[in-house]
Amino acid sequence: MQERMQDLGGMAMVVHDPIQRPGRPYPLGATPAVGPDGTPGTNFAVSSGVAEGMTLCLFDAAGTETQVRLLDVDAGVWHAFVPGIGAGQRYGFRSSGVFRPADGLRTNPAKLLLDPYALATTGAVVFGDEVLGHDPADPDRRSMLDSANHVPRAIVVDPTFDWGTDGRPEHHLADSVIYEVHVKGFTMAHPGVPPELQGTYAGLAHPAAVDHLVGLGVTAVELLPVHQNVPEAFLVDAGLTNFWGYNTIGYFAPQDSLSAEVRAGRPGGQVAEFKAMVRTLHAAGIEVLLDVVFNHTAEFDATGPTVCHRGLDNPGYYRLEPTDQSRYVDTTGCGNSLNVDDPGTLRLIMDSLRYWASEMHVDGFRFDLAPSLARDRGGFDRLASFFDIVNQDPVVSRVKLIAEPWDVGQSDSYDLGRFPALWSEWNGRYRDTMRDFWRIQDGQLGDFATRFAGSSDLFAAHERRPTASVNLVTAHDGFTLRDLVSYDRKHNEANIAGNPGGTDDNRSWNGGVEGELDSPEITQGRARRQRALLTTLLLSFGVPMLLGGDELGRTQRGNNNAYCQDNEISWFDWSSPDEELLAFTSRVVALRRAHPVFRRRRFLSGVDLAELAWFTPAGAAMTSEAWSNPQARAVTVALDGDNAPDRSDDGSLLVDDDFLLLINGWREALDFAIPPGRAAQEWIIELETFEATPRPGPVRVAGDVLTVGPQSVVVLRSPLPVS
């Protein structure tokens, strides 16, 4: 073995030229293993279709770098088995070859590269010229500055974990209530979570956090990105960060800044901590869904850092402009787009999904800017290779798959309703219609009914079900529910000066005065609209998604794009929750979960007053003229609980009570006549939104008149007759 010392920018480095053990080209990444002679070590494998050489870089506790040139390559995968290397070892790669940006080639051995398959990382990107693959004075020239002291390093991880009796809750989509939440934002200020666990995976698994989720009644948490991510340089320069995490660099590694283990000085511990969180949530009957960002990476455009994928295989991982391959195709608004037409990139995506589903036990994924994954050759294609591979995969095809069905800047960027049958989709039409209806816009009643009944116009084709629609009125990117009824315009002054971001199309209504105030009349009106929106959301057909904190009256002070606010703007304020709203929300969730009539697994015909019928406030059946009246803002929804019911898993019929929803979108109270139904059918008030608690009242029968308060909903129930 030859060994020589080098000094690279003040960093000690040892170069080894050993007789290597070839190792195996699969699995990719760093895998602790035992050699043929029983010697323990680690198999390293990294893929590149353009590298002419690959060097494994090992780092000791003092930061000294030991280089091992990899000698074996099969089908573009460089690999070696290194004896004596085990869990906890820090490492990276250096790729050598051609640097010619005009042809899309950007290999540079001066740049330490993160393993794309790293299961854990440590350290952060320190922005500066050192992390650029090119010379900033001449972008066509390779930078000679070494980046090793400015970039994170991968960690070899022991994958063993005691899952005990963990099992997936496996809630049917129709029975699901999704809770979108940020790991840190949820518990960072929670007084019941110990300070050392606040804002971490362990904090989310703490009994104080789990008890809230169980009490609310949700069946799944949808976590904002937890893949290892890097903030943009311009945010760091401004003293901010990418709090949401939509800037991934490591698709297998849990974000280290969300780990109590890492915070306590145990890098690599984030993997077991994440698994323990999943195990705890599963034990409480709560599924874990991940928001994943397979549309772009944190390396930005041609001016961005070379940290991982760019330095390993730039034309493989990224879509490049055909006429100038120094430039990147951008369908994401983030500087680059992953190249799903490349087999290696597709393998990375599928391996990541499979890893999180099988090894980390997560229950599904929400795909950010999902149309970008279906652009094999530019345009969106519901028969794209990615969809085909997912459909055939025995692991990924069995978990929940949710698409954000739009991306950026393309003629076909809005693809709601176009995804394959296995998929559910965030229903932007539902969000817009329900917001417009409850802010008293003309001509909304017909679309309100369509969205309430599951959006069959979007999803009934191709044999899809109402559960293809993930219904939402608020989400992380936009106003919270409280802000939706308190602000007419965004207030993003805390964001980057001159670049606050956030849409101006909020479809919100403040009730007459902007922002927080002490007016009882306006405050009560806002509270009523929140309850009406929540009731609509939670009783509509489809899959409801509740933005975390809406049940508490959480405000972001009018900021509708708080992606860079890792502070009290984004953290839940547990010191003054709206207890009345929390109790109300829990009651509506419980109503949905108790009654299958709100969780229909197929689209209803609404013919001949069968399973679903619509009436005017006067109690007459809705006509085409009534539907087309632009001033119509009130309707009665009748749901028949024992007419053609769905079947449960054991084949039994999900027979239920009958329900009437009296919906008044007017500014004034309105009288509703109870429509005709079964002979001698009696109705009791189950829920109303004008007040936070149901008012006691007499039993009602057909023809009785009930006054529904302004911008309110009354839910009546007729118990199933005892046979």
mmCIF file of N, CA and C in Angstrom, residues 479 483 486-495 500-504 506 508 510 513-516 556-562 565 569:
data_model
loop_
_atom_site.group_PDB
_atom_site.id
_atom_site.type_symbol
_atom_site.label_atom_id
_atom_site.label_comp_id
_atom_site.label_asym_id
_atom_site.label_seq_id
_atom_site.Cartn_x
_atom_site.Cartn_y
_atom_site.Cartn_z
ATOM 1 N N PHE A 479 -52.776 31.355 3.217
ATOM 2 C CA PHE A 479 -53.287 31.766 4.519
ATOM 3 C C PHE A 479 -53.664 30.556 5.376
ATOM 4 N N ASP A 483 -56.432 33.369 9.180
ATOM 5 C CA ASP A 483 -56.020 34.494 8.340
ATOM 6 C C ASP A 483 -56.914 34.621 7.110
ATOM 7 N N SER A 486 -59.536 36.857 8.050
ATOM 8 C CA SER A 486 -59.090 38.070 8.737
ATOM 9 C C SER A 486 -58.334 39.045 7.837
ATOM 10 N N TYR A 487 -57.905 38.590 6.669
ATOM 11 C CA TYR A 487 -57.080 39.430 5.797
ATOM 12 C C TYR A 487 -57.588 39.353 4.360
ATOM 13 N N ASP A 488 -57.645 40.506 3.702
ATOM 14 C CA ASP A 488 -57.972 40.545 2.284
ATOM 15 C C ASP A 488 -56.732 40.443 1.411
ATOM 16 N N ARG A 489 -55.574 40.746 1.948
ATOM 17 C CA ARG A 489 -54.342 40.736 1.161
ATOM 18 C C ARG A 489 -53.204 40.202 2.026
ATOM 19 N N LYS A 490 -52.176 39.748 1.375
ATOM 20 C CA LYS A 490 -51.033 39.172 2.088
ATOM 21 C C LYS A 490 -50.238 40.260 2.808
ATOM 22 N N HIS A 491 -49.567 39.845 3.880
ATOM 23 C CA HIS A 491 -48.709 40.736 4.661
ATOM 24 C C HIS A 491 -47.398 39.983 4.908
ATOM 25 N N ASN A 492 -46.543 39.997 3.885
ATOM 26 C CA ASN A 492 -45.318 39.194 3.896
ATOM 27 C C ASN A 492 -44.080 40.054 4.115
ATOM 28 N N GLU A 493 -44.251 41.133 4.851
ATOM 29 C CA GLU A 493 -43.143 42.066 5.028
ATOM 30 C C GLU A 493 -41.943 41.428 5.725
ATOM 31 N N ALA A 494 -42.170 40.390 6.500
ATOM 32 C CA ALA A 494 -41.057 39.741 7.204
ATOM 33 C C ALA A 494 -40.190 38.902 6.275
ATOM 34 N N ASN A 495 -40.654 38.659 5.041
ATOM 35 C CA ASN A 495 -39.878 37.876 4.081
ATOM 36 C C ASN A 495 -38.789 38.739 3.454
ATOM 37 N N PRO A 500 -41.280 39.292 -1.471
ATOM 38 C CA PRO A 500 -42.040 38.645 -0.393
ATOM 39 C C PRO A 500 -42.674 37.335 -0.809
ATOM 40 N N GLY A 501 -42.870 37.131 -2.141
ATOM 41 C CA GLY A 501 -43.509 35.914 -2.605
ATOM 42 C C GLY A 501 -44.960 35.833 -2.161
ATOM 43 N N GLY A 502 -45.585 34.706 -2.460
ATOM 44 C CA GLY A 502 -46.971 34.502 -2.059
ATOM 45 C C GLY A 502 -47.943 35.026 -3.096
ATOM 46 N N THR A 503 -49.034 34.323 -3.273
ATOM 47 C CA THR A 503 -50.023 34.697 -4.277
ATOM 48 C C THR A 503 -50.825 35.918 -3.842
ATOM 49 N N ASP A 504 -51.341 36.637 -4.826
ATOM 50 C CA ASP A 504 -52.295 37.712 -4.555
ATOM 51 C C ASP A 504 -53.734 37.230 -4.731
ATOM 52 N N ASN A 506 -55.942 35.283 -3.120
ATOM 53 C CA ASN A 506 -56.201 34.604 -1.851
ATOM 54 C C ASN A 506 -57.651 34.166 -1.668
ATOM 55 N N SER A 508 -59.975 35.506 -0.089
ATOM 56 C CA SER A 508 -60.239 35.653 1.339
ATOM 57 C C SER A 508 -61.154 36.847 1.560
ATOM 58 N N ASN A 510 -62.002 39.612 4.933
ATOM 59 C CA ASN A 510 -61.711 39.972 6.320
ATOM 60 C C ASN A 510 -62.937 40.402 7.113
ATOM 61 N N VAL A 513 -62.732 44.713 8.004
ATOM 62 C CA VAL A 513 -61.559 45.378 8.573
ATOM 63 C C VAL A 513 -60.375 44.428 8.454
ATOM 64 N N GLU A 514 -59.218 44.943 8.042
ATOM 65 C CA GLU A 514 -58.034 44.109 7.834
ATOM 66 C C GLU A 514 -57.352 43.766 9.155
ATOM 67 N N GLY A 515 -57.031 42.473 9.314
ATOM 68 C CA GLY A 515 -56.199 42.031 10.416
ATOM 69 C C GLY A 515 -56.937 41.778 11.714
ATOM 70 N N GLU A 516 -56.155 41.542 12.768
ATOM 71 C CA GLU A 516 -56.698 41.255 14.081
ATOM 72 C C GLU A 516 -57.331 42.516 14.678
ATOM 73 N N GLN A 556 -50.655 33.424 11.055
ATOM 74 C CA GLN A 556 -49.316 33.795 10.604
ATOM 75 C C GLN A 556 -49.242 35.301 10.351
ATOM 76 N N ARG A 557 -50.191 36.037 10.986
ATOM 77 C CA ARG A 557 -50.232 37.498 10.914
ATOM 78 C C ARG A 557 -50.360 37.978 9.469
ATOM 79 N N GLY A 558 -51.078 37.207 8.672
ATOM 80 C CA GLY A 558 -51.332 37.599 7.291
ATOM 81 C C GLY A 558 -50.256 37.199 6.324
ATOM 82 N N ASN A 559 -49.234 36.488 6.761
ATOM 83 C CA ASN A 559 -48.185 36.015 5.858
ATOM 84 C C ASN A 559 -48.700 34.769 5.141
ATOM 85 N N ASN A 560 -48.785 34.834 3.819
ATOM 86 C CA ASN A 560 -49.293 33.683 3.073
ATOM 87 C C ASN A 560 -48.179 32.925 2.356
ATOM 88 N N ASN A 561 -46.943 33.191 2.748
ATOM 89 C CA ASN A 561 -45.805 32.479 2.151
ATOM 90 C C ASN A 561 -44.672 32.429 3.172
ATOM 91 N N ALA A 562 -44.934 31.800 4.307
ATOM 92 C CA ALA A 562 -44.004 31.832 5.439
ATOM 93 C C ALA A 562 -42.914 30.773 5.319
ATOM 94 N N GLN A 565 -39.698 31.516 7.418
ATOM 95 C CA GLN A 565 -39.894 32.023 8.777
ATOM 96 C C GLN A 565 -39.809 30.899 9.803
ATOM 97 N N ILE A 569 -43.797 33.158 13.709
ATOM 98 C CA ILE A 569 -44.771 33.262 12.620
ATOM 99 C C ILE A 569 -45.244 31.875 12.207
#
